[in-house]
Short mmCIF file of C-alpha atoms and ligand atoms in Angstrom, two decimals:
data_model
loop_
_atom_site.label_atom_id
_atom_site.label_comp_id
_atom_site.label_asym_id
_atom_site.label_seq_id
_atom_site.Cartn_x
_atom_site.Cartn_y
_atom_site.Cartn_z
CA UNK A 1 2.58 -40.41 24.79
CA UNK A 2 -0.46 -41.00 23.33
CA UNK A 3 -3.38 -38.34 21.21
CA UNK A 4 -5.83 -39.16 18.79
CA UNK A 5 -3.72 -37.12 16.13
CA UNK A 6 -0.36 -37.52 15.06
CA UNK A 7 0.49 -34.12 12.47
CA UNK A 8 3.32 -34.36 10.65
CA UNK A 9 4.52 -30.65 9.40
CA UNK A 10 4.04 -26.97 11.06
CA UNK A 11 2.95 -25.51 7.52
CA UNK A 12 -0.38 -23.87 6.72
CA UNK A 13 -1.61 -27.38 6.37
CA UNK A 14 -0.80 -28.59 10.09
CA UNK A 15 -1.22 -25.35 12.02
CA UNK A 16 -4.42 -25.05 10.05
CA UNK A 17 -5.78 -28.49 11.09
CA UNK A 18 -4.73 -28.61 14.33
CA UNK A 19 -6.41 -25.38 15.37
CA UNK A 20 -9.46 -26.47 13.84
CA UNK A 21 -9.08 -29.81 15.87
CA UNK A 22 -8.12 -28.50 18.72
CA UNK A 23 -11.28 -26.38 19.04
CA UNK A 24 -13.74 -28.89 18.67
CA UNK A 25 -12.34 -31.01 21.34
CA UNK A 26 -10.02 -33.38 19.42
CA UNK A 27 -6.42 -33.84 20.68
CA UNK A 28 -3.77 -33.85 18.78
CA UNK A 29 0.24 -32.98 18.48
CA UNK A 30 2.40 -31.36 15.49
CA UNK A 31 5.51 -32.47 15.12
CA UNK A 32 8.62 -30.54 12.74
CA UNK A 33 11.69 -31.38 11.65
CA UNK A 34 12.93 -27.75 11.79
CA UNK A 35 12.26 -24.43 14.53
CA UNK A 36 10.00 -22.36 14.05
CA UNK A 37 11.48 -19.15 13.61
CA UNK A 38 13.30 -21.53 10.29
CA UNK A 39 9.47 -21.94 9.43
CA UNK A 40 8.45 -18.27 9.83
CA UNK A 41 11.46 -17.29 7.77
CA UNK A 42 10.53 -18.79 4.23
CA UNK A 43 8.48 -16.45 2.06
CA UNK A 44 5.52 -18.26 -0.27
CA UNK A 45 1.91 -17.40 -0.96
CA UNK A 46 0.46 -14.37 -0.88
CA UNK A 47 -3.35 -14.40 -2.31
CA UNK A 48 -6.05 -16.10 -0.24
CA UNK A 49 -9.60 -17.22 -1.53
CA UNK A 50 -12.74 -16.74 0.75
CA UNK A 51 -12.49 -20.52 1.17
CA UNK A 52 -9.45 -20.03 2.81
CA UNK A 53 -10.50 -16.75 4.94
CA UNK A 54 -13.35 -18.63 6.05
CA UNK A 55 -11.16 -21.43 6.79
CA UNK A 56 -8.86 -19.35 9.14
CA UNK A 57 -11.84 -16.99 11.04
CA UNK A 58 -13.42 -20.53 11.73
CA UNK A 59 -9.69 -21.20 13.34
CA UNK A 60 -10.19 -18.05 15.25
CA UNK A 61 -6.75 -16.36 13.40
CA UNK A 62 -8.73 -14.23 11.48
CA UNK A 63 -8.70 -10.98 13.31
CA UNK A 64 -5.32 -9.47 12.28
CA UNK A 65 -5.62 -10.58 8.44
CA UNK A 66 -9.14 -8.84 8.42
CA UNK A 67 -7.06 -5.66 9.80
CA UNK A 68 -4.28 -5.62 7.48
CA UNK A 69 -5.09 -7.98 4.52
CA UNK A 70 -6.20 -6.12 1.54
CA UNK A 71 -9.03 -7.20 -0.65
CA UNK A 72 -9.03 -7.08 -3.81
CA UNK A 73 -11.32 -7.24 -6.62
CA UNK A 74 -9.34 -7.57 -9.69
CA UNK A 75 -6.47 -8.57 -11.47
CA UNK A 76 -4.64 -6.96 -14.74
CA UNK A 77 -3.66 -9.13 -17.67
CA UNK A 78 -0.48 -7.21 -19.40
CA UNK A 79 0.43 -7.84 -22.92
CA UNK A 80 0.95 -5.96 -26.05
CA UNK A 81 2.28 -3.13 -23.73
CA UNK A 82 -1.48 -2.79 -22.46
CA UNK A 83 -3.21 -3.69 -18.98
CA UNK A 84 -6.22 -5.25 -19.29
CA UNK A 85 -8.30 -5.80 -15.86
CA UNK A 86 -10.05 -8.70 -15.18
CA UNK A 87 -13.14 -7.65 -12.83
CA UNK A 88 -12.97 -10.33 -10.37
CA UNK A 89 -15.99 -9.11 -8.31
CA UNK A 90 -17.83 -7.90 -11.44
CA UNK A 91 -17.71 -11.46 -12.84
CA UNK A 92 -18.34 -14.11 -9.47
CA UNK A 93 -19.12 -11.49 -7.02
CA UNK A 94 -16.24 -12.37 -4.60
CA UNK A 95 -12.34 -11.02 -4.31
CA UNK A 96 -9.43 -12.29 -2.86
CA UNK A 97 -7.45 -11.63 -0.18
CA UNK A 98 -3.89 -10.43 -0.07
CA UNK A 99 -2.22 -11.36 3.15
CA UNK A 100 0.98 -13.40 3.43
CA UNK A 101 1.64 -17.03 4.38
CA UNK A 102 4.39 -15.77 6.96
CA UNK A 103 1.97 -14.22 8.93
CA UNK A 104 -1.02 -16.62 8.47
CA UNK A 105 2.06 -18.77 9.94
CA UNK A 106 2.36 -16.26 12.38
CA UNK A 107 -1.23 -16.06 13.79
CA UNK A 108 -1.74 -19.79 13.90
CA UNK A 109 1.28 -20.25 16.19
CA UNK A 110 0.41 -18.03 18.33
CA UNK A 111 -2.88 -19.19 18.45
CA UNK A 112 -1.99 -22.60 19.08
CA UNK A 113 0.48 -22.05 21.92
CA UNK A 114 -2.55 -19.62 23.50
CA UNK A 115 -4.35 -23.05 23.20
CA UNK A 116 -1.69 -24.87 24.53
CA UNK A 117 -1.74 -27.65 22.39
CA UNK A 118 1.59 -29.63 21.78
CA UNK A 119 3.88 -28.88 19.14
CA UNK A 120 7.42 -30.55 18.73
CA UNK A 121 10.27 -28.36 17.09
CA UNK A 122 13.34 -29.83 16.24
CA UNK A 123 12.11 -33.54 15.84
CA UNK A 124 14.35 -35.75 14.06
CA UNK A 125 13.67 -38.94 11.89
CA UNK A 126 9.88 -38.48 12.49
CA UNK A 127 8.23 -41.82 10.74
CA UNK A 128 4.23 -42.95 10.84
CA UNK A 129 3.93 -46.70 11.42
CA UNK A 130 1.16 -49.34 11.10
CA UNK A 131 -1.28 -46.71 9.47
CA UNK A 132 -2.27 -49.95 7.58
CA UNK A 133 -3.97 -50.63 10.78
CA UNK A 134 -6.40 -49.20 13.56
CA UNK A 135 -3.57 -48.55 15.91
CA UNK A 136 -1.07 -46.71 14.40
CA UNK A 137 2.20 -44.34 15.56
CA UNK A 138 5.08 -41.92 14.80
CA UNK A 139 8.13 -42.16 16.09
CA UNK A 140 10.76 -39.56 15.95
CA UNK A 141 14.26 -38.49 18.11
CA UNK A 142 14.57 -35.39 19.80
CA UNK A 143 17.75 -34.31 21.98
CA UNK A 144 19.15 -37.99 21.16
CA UNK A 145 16.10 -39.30 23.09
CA UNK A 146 13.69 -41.85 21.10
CA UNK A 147 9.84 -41.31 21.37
CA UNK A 148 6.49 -43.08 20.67
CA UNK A 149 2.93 -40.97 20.34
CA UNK A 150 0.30 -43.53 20.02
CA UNK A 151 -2.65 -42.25 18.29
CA UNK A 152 -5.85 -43.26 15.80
CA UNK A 153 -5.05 -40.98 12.90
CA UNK A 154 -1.66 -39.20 10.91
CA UNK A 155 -1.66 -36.02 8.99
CA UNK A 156 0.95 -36.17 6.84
CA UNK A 157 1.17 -32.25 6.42
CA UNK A 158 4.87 -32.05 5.94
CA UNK A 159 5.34 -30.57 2.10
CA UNK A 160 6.90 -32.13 -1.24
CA UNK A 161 9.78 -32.97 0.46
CA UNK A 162 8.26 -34.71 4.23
CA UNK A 163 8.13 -38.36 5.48
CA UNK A 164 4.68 -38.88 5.09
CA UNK A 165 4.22 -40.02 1.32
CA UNK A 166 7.87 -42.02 1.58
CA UNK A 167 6.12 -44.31 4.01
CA UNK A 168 3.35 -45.57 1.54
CA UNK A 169 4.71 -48.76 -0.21
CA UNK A 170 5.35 -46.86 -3.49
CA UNK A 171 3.18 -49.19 -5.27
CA UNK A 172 -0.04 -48.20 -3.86
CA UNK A 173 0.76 -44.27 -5.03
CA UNK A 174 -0.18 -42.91 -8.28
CA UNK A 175 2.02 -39.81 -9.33
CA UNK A 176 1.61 -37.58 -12.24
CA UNK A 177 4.00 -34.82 -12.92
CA UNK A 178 5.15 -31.76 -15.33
CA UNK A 179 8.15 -29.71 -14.76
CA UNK A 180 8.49 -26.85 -16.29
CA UNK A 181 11.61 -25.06 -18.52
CA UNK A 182 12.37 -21.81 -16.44
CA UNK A 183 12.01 -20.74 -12.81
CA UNK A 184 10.71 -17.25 -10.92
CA UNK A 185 13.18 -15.17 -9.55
CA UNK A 186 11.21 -13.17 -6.24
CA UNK A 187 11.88 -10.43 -4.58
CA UNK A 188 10.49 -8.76 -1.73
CA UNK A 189 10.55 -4.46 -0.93
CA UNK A 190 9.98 -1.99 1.13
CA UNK A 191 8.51 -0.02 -1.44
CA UNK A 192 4.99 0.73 -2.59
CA UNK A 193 3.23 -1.66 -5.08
CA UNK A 194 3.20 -0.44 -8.35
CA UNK A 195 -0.52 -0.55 -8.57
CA UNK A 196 -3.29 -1.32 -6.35
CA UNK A 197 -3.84 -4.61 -7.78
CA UNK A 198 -1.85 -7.91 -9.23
CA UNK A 199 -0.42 -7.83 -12.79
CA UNK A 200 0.53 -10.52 -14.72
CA UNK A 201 2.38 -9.60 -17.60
CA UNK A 202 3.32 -11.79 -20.70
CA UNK A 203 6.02 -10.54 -22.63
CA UNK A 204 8.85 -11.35 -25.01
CA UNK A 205 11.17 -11.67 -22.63
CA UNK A 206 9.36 -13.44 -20.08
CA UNK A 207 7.09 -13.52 -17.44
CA UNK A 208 6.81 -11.38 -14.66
CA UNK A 209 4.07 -10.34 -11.82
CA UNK A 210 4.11 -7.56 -9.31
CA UNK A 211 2.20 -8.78 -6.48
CA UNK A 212 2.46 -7.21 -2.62
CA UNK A 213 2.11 -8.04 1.03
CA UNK A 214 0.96 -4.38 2.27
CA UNK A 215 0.85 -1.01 0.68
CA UNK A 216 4.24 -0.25 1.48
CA UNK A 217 5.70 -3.95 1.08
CA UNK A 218 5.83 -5.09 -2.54
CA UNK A 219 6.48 -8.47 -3.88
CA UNK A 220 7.81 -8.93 -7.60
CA UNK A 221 8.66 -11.81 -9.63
CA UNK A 222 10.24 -12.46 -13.17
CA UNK A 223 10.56 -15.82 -15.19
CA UNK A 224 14.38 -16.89 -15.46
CA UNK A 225 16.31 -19.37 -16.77
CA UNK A 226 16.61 -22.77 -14.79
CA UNK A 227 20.22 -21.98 -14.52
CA UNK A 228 20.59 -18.87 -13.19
CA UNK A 229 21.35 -18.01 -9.44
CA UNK A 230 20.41 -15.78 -7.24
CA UNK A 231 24.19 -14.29 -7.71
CA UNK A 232 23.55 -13.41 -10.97
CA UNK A 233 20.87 -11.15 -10.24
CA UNK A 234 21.40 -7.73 -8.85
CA UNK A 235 18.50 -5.71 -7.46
CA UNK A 236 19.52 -3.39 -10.15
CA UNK A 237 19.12 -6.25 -12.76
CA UNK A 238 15.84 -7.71 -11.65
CA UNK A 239 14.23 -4.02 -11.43
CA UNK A 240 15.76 -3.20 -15.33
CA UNK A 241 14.28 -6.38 -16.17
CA UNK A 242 10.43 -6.25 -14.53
CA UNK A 243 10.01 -2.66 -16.18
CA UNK A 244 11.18 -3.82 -19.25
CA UNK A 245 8.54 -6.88 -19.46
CA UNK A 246 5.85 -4.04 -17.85
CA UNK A 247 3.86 -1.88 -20.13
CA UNK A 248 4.74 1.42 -20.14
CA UNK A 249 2.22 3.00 -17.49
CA UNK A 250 2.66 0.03 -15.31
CA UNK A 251 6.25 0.51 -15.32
CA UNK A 252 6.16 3.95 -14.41
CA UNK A 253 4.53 2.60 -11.31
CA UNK A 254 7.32 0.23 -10.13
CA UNK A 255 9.59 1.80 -6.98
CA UNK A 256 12.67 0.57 -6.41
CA UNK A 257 14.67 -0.20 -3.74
CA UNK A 258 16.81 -2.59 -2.15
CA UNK A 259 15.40 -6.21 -1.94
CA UNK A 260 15.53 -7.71 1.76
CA UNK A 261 14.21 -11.16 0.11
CA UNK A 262 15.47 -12.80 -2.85
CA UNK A 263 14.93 -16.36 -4.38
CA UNK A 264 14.66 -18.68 -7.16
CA UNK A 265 11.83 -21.72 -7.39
CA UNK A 266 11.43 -24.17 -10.30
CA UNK A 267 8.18 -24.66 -11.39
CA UNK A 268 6.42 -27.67 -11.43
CA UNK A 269 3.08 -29.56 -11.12
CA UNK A 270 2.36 -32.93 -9.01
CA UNK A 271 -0.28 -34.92 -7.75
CA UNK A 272 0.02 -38.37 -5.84
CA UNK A 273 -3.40 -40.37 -5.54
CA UNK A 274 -4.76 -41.31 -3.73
CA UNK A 275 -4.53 -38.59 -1.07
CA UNK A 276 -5.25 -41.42 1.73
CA UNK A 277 -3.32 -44.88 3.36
CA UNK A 278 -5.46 -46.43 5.79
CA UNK A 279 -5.31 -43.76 9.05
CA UNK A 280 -2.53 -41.38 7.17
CA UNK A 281 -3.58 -39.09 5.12
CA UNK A 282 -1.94 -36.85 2.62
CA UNK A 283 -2.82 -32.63 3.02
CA UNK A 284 -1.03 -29.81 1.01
CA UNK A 285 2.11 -30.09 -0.10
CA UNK A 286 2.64 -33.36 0.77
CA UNK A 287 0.03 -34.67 -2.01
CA UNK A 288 0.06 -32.10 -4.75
CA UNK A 289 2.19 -29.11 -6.05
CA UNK A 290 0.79 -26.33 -8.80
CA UNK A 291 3.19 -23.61 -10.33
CA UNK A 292 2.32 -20.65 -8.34
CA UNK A 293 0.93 -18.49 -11.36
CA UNK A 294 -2.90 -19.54 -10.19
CA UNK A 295 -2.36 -18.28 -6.74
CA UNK A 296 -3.57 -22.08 -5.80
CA UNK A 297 -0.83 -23.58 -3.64
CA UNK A 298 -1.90 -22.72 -0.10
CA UNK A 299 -5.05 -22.01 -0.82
CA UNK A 300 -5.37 -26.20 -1.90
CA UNK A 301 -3.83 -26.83 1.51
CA UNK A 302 -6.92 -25.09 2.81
CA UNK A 303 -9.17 -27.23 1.08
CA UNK A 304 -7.61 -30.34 1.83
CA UNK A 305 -7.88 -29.04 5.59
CA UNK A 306 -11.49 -28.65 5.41
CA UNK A 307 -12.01 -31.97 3.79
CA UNK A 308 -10.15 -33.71 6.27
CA UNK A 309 -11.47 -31.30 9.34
CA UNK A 310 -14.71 -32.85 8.62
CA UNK A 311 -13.98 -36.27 8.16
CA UNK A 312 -12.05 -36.42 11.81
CA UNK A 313 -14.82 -34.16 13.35
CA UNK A 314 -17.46 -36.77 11.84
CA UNK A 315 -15.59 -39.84 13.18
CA UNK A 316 -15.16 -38.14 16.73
CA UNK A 317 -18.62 -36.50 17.65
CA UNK A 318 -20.57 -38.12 15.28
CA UNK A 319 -19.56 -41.78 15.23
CA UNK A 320 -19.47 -41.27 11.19
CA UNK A 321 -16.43 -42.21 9.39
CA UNK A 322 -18.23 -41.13 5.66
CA UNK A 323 -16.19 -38.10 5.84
CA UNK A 324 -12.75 -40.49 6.26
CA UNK A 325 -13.66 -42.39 3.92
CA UNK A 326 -14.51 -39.86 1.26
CA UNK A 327 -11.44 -37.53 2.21
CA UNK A 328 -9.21 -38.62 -1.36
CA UNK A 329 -11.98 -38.68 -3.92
CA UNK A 330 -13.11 -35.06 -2.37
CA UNK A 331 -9.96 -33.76 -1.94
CA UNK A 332 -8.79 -34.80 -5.37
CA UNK A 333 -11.87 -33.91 -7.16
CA UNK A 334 -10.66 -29.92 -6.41
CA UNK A 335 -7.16 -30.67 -6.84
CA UNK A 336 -6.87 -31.76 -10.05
CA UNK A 337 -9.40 -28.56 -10.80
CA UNK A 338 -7.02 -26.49 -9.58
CA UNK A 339 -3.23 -28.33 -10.79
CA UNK A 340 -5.71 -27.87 -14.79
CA UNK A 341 -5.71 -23.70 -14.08
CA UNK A 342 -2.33 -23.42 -12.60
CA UNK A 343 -1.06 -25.33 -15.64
CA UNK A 344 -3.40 -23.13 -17.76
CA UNK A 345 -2.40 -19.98 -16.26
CA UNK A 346 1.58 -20.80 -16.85
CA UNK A 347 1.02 -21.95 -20.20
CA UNK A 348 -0.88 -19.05 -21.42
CA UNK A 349 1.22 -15.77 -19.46
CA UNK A 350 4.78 -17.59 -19.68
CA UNK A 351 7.96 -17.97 -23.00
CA UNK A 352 8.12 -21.03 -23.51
CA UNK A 353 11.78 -22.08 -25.48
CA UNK A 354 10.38 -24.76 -27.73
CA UNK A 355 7.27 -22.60 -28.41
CA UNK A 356 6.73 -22.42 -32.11
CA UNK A 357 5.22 -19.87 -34.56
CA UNK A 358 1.87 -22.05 -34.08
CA UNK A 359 2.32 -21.87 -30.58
CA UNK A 360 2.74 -18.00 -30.17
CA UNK A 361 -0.26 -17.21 -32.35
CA UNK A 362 -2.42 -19.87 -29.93
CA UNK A 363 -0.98 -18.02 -27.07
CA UNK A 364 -1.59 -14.68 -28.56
CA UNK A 365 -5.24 -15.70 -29.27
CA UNK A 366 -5.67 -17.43 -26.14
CA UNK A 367 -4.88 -13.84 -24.28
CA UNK A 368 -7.09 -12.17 -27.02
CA UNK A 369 -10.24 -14.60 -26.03
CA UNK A 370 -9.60 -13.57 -22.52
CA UNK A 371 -10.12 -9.75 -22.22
CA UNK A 372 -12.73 -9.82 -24.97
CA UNK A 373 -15.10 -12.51 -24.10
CA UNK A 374 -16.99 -12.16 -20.75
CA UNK A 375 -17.71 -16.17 -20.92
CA UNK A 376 -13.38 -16.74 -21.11
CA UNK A 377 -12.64 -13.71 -18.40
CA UNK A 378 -15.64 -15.41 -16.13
CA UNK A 379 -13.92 -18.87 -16.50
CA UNK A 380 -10.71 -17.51 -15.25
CA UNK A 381 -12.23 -15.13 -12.50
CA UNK A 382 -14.21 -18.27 -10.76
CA UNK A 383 -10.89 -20.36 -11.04
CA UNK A 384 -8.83 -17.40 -9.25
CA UNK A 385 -11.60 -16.75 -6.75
CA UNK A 386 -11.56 -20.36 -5.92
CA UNK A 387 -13.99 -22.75 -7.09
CA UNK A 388 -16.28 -24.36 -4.80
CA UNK A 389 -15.28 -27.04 -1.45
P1 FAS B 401 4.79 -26.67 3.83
O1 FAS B 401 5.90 -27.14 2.93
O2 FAS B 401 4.51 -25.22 3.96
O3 FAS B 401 5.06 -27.21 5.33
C1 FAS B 401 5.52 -28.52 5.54
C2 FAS B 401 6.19 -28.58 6.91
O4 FAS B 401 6.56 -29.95 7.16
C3 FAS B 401 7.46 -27.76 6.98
O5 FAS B 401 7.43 -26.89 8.11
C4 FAS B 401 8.58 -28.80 7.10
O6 FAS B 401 9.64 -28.37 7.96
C5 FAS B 401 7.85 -29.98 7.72
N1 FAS B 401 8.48 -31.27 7.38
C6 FAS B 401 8.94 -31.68 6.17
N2 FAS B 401 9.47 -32.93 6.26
C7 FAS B 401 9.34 -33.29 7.57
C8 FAS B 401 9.70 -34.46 8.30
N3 FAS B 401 10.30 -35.49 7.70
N4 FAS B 401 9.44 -34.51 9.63
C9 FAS B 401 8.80 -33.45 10.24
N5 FAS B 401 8.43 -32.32 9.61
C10 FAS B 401 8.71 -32.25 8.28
N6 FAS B 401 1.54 -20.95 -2.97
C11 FAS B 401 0.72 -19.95 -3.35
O7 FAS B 401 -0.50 -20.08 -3.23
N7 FAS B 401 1.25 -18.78 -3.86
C12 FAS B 401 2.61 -18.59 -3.97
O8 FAS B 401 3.06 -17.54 -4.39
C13 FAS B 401 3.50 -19.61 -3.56
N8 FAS B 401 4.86 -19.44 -3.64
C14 FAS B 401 5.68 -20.47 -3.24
C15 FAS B 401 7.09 -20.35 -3.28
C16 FAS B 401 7.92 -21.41 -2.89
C17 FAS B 401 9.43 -21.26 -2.95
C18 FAS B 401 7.36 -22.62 -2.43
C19 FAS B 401 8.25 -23.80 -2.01
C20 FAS B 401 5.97 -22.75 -2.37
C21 FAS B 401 5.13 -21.68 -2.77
N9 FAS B 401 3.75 -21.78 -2.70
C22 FAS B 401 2.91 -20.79 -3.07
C23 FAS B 401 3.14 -22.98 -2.22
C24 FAS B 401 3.18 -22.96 -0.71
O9 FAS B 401 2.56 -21.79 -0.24
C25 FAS B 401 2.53 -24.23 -0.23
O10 FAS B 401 1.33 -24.49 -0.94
C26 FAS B 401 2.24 -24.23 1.26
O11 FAS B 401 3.42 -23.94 1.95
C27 FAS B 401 1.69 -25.61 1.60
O12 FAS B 401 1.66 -25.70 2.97
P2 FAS B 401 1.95 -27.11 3.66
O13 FAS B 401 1.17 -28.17 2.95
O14 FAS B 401 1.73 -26.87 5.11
O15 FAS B 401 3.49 -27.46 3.37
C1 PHB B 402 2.71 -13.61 -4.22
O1 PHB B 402 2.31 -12.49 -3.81
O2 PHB B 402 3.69 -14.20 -3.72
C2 PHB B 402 1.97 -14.25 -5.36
C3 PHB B 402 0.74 -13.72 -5.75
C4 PHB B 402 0.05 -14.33 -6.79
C5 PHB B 402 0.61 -15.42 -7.43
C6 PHB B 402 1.85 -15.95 -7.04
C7 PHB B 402 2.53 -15.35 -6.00
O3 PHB B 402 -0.07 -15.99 -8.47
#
């Protein structure tokens, strides 16, 4: 077989770029080690920034998320048993959007197979090869049969875990890493949010956010130990727990009911540079990770998208490879922004164990700068919103 791009990964990333590839003429087939029903049965991000909408109506999957994905124009900060909203409209004059990743998933498979480009379930030992070169290919096994798909470029689009960033002799990649001491313990509900916008709440006992996918589908989270499973937490637990980290009238708001969704994920942050190996490039995932307190993870894969949309759109209808060329130090340039407020965001709302006396009262100030300086709220607002591509 032969395309002119090889994606590696049916995440955000590659359903995202492969739409967007696919409409402008430029062939190209997705291939995943796993079905996609296994794919469109994890549960991740949940907040989208107008990059990212803008990203997906330019896909053409924007019609249902403009139906049922609820803007919003502010967050609340929760400490001291208090709420304190941050006015993200009043300070950039944009919101987000909150609309799942299942069901951006969702839209872009269906799209795609309405498109009938090629996508490969199920493919085993995928591997890129000779992407130090002009002419380069993936192989990978399916059904016990071995394949070739020639091609002139490789998104590697397949997460923190894929293929794609193995391949690179490991002394031409950078990587720069910070785990974290505690995890988030998720749930998901079929009960109402307990307010009409995100809260982030910084307490004595931990972190926790209430968050939502619709106004009847809520989505709650609460720091936790690194070793604690899921087994240790029952719904009535967790729900004791996020009211008792909530202020009062926040609490008050929380509706309970049995979880149909429950996880634990560390927390960590990672970036590999560069982003780009000759004809494979790095998108998502596969180059960077944030804790998910910024919102940032998905809506990075975005960016990364667009960057490398460009570049391939440049080298095919306009002879250009600038945009290639410049894919790393552009992507990059917004990651990093974005790993530097994710990092912020969990340092300032999260208990840290080795946090001294010094430490709390920085923390404690750091909150106290934020909802009474319009210059620190603004700085955090643009961040959330999403900074520039
Ligand atoms: P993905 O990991 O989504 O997709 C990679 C794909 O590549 C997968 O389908 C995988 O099967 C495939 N693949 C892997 N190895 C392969 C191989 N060798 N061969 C073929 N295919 C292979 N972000 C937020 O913004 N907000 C959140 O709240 C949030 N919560 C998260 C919770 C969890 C538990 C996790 C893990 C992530 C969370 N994220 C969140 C981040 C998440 O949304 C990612 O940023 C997003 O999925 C990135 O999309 P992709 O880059 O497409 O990678
Ligand atoms: C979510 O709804 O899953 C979510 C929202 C905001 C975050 C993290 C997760 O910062």
């Amino acid at each position: 077989m032969r395309t002119q791009v090889v994606i590696i990964g049916s995440g955000p990333s590659g359903l995202l770029l492969g739409q967007l590839l696919g409409s402008n003429g430029i062939d190209n087939v997705i291939l995943d080690r796993v079905g996609r029903d296994y794919i469109l049965g994890r549960v991740r991000a949940g907040v989208l920034e107008q990059g990212t909408v803008d990203m997906l109506d330019e896909a053409g999957v924007g019609r249902r998320m403009h139906a049922e994905g609820l803007p919003h124009e502010g967050i609340s900060l929760a400490f001291d048993n208090r709420l304190h909203r941050i006015d993200l409209t009043g300070l950039t004059g944009k919101h987000v959007t909150v609309y799942g990743q299942t069901e951006i998933t969702h839209d872009l498979m269906d799209k795609r197979d309405e498109s009938g480009l090629t996508t490969i379930y199920k493919a085993a030992n995928v591997q890129p090869h000779d992407f130090d070169t002009d002419a380069p290919y993936v192989t990978y096994d399916k059904d016990g049969i071995s394949h070739r798909i020639d091609c002139d470029f490789i998104a590697g689009c397949d997460g923190s875990h894929g293929v794609s960033r193995q391949a690179v002799p490991q002394d031409t990649v950078r990587t720069y890493e910070r785990s974290y001491p505690f995890g988030w313990l998720g749930i998901m509900a079929e009960v109402p949010p307990a307010d009409h916008e995100l809260i982030y709440a910084n307490h004595p006992r931990g972190f926790a956010l209430c968050s939502m996918r619709s106004e009847h589908r809520s989505r709650y989270y609460v720091q936790c130990s690194l070793d604690d499973r899921i087994e240790d937490w029952s719904d009535e637990r967790f729900w004791d727990e996020l009211r008792r980290r909530l202020p009062k009238e926040a609490a008050e708001g929380v509706t309970t009911g049995p979880s149909f969704e429950k996880s634990i994920a560390p927390l960590r942050s990672f970036v590999a540079e560069p982003m780009q190996f000759g004809r494979l490039s790095l998108v998502g995932d596969a180059a960077h990770i944030v804790p998910p307190t910024g919102a940032k993870g998905l809506n990075l894969a975005a960016s990364d998208v667009h960057y490398l949309f460009e570049g391939l759109r440049g080298h095919y209808l306009e002879k250009s490879s600038a945009g290639i060329d410049a894919y790393s130090l552009k992507a990059l340039s917004r990651v990093w922004k974005a790993v530097r407020f994710s990092w912020w965001m969990t340092t300032v709302l999260h208990r840290f164990p080795d946090t001294d006396a010094f430490g709390q009262r920085i923390q404690e100030a750091e909150l106290d700068y934020l909802v009474h300086s319009q210059a620190a709220a603004a700085s955090l607002a643009e961040n959330y919103v999403g900074l520039p591509y």
